[in-house]
Coordinates of C-alpha atoms (C1' of nucleotides) in Angstrom, one line a residue:
Chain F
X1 CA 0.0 0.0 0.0
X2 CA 1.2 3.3 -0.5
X3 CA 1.3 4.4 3.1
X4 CA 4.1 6.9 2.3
X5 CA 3.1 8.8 -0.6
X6 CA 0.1 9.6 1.5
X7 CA 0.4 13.1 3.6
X8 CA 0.1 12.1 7.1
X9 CA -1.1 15.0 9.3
X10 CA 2.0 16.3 11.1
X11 CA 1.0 16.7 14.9
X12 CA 2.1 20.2 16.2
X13 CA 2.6 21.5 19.9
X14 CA 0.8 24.3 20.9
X15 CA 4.4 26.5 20.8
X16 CA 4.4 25.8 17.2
X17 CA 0.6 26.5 16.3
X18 CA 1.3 30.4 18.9
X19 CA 4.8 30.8 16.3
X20 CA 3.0 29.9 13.1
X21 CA -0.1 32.6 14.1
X22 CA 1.8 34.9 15.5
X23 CA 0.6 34.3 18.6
X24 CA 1.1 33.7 22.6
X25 CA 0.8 29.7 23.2
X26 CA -1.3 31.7 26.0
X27 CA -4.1 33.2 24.0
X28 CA -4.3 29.7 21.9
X29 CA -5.2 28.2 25.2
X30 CA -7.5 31.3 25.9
X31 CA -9.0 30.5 23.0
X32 CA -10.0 26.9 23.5
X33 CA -11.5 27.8 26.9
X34 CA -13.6 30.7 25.4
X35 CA -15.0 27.8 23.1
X36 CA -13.5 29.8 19.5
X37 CA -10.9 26.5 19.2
X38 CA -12.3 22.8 20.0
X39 CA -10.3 20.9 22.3
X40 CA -7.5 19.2 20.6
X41 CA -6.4 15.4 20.8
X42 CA -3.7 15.1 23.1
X43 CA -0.6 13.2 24.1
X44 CA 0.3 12.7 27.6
X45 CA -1.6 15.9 28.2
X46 CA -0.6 18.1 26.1
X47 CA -2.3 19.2 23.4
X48 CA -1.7 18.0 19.7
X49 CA -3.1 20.3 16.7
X50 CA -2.9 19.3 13.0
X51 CA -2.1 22.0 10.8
X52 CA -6.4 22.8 10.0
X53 CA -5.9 24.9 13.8
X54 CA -4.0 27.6 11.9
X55 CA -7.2 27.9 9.5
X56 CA -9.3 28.5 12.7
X57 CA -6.8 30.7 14.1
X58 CA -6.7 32.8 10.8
X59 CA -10.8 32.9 11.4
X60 CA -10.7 34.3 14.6
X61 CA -8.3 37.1 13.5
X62 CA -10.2 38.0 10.2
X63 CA -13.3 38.7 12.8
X64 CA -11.1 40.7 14.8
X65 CA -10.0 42.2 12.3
X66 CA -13.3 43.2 11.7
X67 CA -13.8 44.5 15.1
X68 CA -15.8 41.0 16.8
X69 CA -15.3 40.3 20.5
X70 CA -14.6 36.6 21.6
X71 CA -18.0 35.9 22.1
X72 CA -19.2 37.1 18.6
X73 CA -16.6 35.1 16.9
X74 CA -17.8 31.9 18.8
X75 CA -21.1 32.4 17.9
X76 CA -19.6 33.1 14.5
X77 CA -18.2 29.6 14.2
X78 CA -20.1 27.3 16.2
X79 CA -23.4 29.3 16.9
X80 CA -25.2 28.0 13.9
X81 CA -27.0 24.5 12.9
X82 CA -24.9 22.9 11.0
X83 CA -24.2 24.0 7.1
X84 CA -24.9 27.8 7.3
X85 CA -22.9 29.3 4.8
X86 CA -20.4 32.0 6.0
X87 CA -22.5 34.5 4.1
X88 CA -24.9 34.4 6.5
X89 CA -23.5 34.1 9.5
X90 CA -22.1 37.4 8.4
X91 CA -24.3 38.8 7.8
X92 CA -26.2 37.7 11.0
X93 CA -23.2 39.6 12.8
X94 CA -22.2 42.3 10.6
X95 CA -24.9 44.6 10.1
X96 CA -25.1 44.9 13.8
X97 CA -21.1 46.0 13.9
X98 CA -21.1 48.3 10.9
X99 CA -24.0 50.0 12.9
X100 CA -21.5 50.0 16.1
X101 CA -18.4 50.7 14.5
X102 CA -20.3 53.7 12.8
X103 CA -21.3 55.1 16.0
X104 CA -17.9 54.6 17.4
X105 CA -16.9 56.7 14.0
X106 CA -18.9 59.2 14.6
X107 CA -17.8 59.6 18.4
X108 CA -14.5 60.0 17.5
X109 CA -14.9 62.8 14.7
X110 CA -17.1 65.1 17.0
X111 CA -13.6 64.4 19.6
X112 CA -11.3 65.6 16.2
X113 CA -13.8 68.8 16.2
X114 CA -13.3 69.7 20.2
X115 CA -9.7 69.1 20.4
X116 CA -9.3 70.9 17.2
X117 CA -11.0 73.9 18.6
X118 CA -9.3 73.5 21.9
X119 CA -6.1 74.3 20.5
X120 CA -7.6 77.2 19.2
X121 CA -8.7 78.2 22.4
X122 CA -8.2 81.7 24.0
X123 CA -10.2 81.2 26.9
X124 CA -9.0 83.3 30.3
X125 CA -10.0 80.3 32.5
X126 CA -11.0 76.2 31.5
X127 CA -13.7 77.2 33.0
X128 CA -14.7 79.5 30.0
X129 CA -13.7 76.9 27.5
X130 CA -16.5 74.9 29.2
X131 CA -19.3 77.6 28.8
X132 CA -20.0 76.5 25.3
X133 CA -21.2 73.3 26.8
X134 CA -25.2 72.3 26.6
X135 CA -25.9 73.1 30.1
X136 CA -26.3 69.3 31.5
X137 CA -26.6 66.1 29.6
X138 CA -27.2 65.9 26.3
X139 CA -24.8 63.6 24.6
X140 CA -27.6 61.9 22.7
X141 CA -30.1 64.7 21.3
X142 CA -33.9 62.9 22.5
Chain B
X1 CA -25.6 96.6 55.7
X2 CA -27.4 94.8 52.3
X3 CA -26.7 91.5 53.4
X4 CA -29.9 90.3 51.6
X5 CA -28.4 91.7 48.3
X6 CA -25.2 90.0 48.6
X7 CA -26.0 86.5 46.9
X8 CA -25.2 84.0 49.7
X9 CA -23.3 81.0 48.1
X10 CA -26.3 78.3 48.5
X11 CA -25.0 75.4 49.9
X12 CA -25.3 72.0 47.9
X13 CA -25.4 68.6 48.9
X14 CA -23.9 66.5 46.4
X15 CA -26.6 64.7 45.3
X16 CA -28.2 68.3 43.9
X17 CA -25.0 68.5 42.3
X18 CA -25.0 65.1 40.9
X19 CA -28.5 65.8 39.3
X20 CA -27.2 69.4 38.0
X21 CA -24.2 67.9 36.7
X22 CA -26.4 64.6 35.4
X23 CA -24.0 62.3 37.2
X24 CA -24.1 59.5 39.7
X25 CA -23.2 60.9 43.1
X26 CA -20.5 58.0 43.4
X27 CA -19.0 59.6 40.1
X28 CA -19.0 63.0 41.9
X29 CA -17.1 60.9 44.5
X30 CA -15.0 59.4 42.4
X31 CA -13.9 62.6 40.6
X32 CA -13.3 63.7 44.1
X33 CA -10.7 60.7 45.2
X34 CA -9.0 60.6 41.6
X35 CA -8.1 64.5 42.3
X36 CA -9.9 65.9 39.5
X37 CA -12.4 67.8 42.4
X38 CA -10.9 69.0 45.3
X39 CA -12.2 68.4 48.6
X40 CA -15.1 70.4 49.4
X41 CA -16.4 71.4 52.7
X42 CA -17.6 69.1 55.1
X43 CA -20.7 69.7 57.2
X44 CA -21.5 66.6 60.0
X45 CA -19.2 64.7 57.5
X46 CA -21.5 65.6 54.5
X47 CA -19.6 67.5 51.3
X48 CA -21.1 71.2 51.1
X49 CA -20.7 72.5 47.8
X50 CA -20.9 75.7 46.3
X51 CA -22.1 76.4 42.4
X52 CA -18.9 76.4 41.1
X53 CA -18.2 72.7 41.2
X54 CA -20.7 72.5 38.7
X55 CA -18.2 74.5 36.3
X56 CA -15.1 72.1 37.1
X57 CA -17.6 69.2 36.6
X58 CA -18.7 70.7 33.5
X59 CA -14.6 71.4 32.2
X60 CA -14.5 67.5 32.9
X61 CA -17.1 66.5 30.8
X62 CA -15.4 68.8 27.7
X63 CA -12.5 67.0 28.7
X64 CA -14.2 63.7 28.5
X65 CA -15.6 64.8 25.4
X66 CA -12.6 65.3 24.0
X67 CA -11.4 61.9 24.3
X68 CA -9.1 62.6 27.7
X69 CA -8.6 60.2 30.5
X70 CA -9.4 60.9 34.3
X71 CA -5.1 60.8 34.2
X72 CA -4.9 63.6 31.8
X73 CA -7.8 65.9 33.3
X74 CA -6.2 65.6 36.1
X75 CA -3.0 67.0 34.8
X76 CA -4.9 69.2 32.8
X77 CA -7.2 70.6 35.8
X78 CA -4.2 70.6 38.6
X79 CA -0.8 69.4 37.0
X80 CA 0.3 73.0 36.0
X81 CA 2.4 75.5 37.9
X82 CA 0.2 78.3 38.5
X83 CA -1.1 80.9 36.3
X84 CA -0.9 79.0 33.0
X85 CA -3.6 79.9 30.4
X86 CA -6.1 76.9 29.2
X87 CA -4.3 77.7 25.6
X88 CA -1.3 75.9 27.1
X89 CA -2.6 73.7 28.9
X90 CA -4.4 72.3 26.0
X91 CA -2.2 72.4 23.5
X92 CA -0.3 70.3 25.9
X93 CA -2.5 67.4 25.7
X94 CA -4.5 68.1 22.7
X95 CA -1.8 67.3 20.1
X96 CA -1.1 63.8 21.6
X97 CA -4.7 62.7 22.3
X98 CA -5.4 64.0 17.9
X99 CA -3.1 62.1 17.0
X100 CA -4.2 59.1 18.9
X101 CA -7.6 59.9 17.7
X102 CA -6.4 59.5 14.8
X103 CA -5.1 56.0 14.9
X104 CA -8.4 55.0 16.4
X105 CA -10.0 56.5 13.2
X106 CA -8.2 54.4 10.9
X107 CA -8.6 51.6 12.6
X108 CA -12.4 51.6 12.4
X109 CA -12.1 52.8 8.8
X110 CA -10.5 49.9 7.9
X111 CA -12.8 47.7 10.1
X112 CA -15.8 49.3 7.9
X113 CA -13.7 48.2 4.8
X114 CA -13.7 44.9 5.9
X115 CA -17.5 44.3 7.7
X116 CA -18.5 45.8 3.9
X117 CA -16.1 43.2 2.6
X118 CA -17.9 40.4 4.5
X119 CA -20.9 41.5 3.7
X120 CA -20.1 40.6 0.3
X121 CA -18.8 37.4 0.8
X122 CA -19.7 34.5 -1.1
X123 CA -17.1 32.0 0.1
X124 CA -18.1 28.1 0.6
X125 CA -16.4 27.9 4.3
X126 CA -15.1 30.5 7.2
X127 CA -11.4 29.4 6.4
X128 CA -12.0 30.4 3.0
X129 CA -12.8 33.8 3.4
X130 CA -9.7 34.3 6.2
X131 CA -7.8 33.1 3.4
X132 CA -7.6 36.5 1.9
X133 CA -5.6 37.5 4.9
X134 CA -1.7 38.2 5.0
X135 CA 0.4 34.6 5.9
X136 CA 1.0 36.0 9.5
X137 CA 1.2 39.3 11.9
X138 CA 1.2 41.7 9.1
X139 CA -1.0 44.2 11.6
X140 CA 1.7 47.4 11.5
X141 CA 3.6 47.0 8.3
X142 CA 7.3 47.3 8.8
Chain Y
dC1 C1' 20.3 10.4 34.7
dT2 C1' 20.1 15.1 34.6
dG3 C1' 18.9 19.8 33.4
dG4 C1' 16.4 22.9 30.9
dA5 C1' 12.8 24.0 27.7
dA6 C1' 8.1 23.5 27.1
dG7 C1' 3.8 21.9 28.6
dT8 C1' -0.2 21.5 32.2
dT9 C1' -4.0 23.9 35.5
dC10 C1' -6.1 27.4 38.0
dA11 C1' -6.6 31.7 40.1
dA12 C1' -5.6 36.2 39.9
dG13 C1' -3.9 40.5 37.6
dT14 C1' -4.2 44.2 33.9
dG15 C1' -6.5 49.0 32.7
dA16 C1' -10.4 52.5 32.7
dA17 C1' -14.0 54.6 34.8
dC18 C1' -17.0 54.1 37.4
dT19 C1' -20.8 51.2 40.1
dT20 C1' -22.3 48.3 43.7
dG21 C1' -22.8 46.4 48.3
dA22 C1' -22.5 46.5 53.1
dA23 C1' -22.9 48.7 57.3
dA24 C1' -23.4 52.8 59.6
dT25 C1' -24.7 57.7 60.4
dC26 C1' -27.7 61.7 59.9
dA27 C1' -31.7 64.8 58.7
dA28 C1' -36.4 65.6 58.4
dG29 C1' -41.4 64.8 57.9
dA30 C1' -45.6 62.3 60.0
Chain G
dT1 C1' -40.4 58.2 67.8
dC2 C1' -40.5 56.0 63.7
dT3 C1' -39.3 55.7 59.2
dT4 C1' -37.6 57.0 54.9
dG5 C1' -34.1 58.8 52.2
dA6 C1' -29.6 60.7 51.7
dT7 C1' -25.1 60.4 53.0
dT8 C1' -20.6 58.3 54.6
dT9 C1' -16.4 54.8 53.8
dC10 C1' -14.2 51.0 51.9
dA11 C1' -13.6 47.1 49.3
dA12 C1' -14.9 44.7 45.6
dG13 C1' -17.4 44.0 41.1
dT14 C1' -17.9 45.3 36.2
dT15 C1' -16.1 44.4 31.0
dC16 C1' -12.7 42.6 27.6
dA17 C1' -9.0 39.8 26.0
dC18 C1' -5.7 38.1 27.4
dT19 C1' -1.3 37.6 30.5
dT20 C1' 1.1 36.3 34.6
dG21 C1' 2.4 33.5 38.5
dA22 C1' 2.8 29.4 41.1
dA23 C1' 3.4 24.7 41.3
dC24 C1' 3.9 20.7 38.7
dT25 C1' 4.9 17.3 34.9
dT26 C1' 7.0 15.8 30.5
dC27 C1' 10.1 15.7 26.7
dC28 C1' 14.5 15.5 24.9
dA29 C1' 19.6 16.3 24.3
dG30 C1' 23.8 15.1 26.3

DNA sequence: CTGGAAGTTCAAGTGAACTTGAAATCAAGA
DNA sequence: TCTTGATTTCAAGTTCACTTGAACTTCCAG
């Protein structure tokens, strides 16, 4: 039989799988525990990954990329029944982050507009630079 | 003498305070503790404020507004040697916090680039779509 | 066989800006 | 006086994504 000319899956440590991703062997761990990885075989305890891990891994980081926390990405890859097409379990997710990351846009232009005008100021006192203030809150117009 | 004339600094409890300002008392309290307020009268243990707290209170929130941390009002509020005008004091801080504005900016613009990216996606598995990504941490480029 | 590198678990620490809880005190109206 | 509500202090909890530390075990080269 050809045993040989067939690719056996080389079994990695977890200090290889944190090199090949860039990664702490730490945060792979992490990962497992926060149910993004599945637990791995393993050898005299310790774990054993075959080289599919680094897929996963690239996974998690294209959806943090993209701005996911660790619980969005797990429900990202094992929240679904069974074959539910990456299109939509993006777009189950995505909509709702565009929507945050917009906000989180916005927030930080209307900061660009008050520093930029701070360092305009002239203002005798900080006190004066805070006059222009609506008088109490009203960070979200009702 | 016109005594009744003179307007008597009202005393203020802090809750008043914290409804004026639209805060928590226990942020009042905090604001207190981290040095951004100093301490105020006490009356049977009780802080006594006058109206004026509600103007440092209201140079925290532009502060806050403009992206600063409770360490850097602090400097701004207290950490200068006497009679320094707000101009300075600002420009100070403001140049450092715009540029790190800035960073954050880009990073959620290239977030929205790719959520819209996802959005689109028409790959057959997760791993296919991470595929697109550079080999390895390719985050800052070099 | 030995020493050191790398692996294991589990709890706790990190940073930011507050909030919450507990236990006690105090003011004021019925 | 009773009771309610506001206040006090202090420590600890919150959220997030990991990291760090302690105390062991295992692998491998020499």
């Amino acid at each position: 039989m050809n045993l040989k000319s067939r690719p056996r899956p080389k079994h990695l440590r977890i200090g290889e799988i944190a090199d090949r991703a860039g990664l702490r062997t730490s945060a792979v761990r992490y990962y497992e525990s926060a149910g993004l990885l599945r637990h791995p075989d393993r050898v005299n305890g310790r774990r054993r990954y075959d080289e599919t891990v680094l897929e996963e891994l690239a996974v998690i980081r294209l959806a943090q990329l993209a701005g996911f926390t660790v619980a969005e990405i797990r429900t990202l890859m094992h929240g679904f029944a069974r074959p539910t097409p990456p299109s939509e379990r993006w777009r189950k997710l995505a909509n709702a982050k565009l929507a945050e990351v917009d906000r989180k846009l916005a927030d930080l232009e209307h900061m660009r507009i008050v520093l930029r005008s701070l360092l305009r100021c002239e203002c005798p006192t900080l006190e004066d630079c805070a006059r222009v203030l609506p008088p109490r809150a009203a960070s979200r117009p009702g």
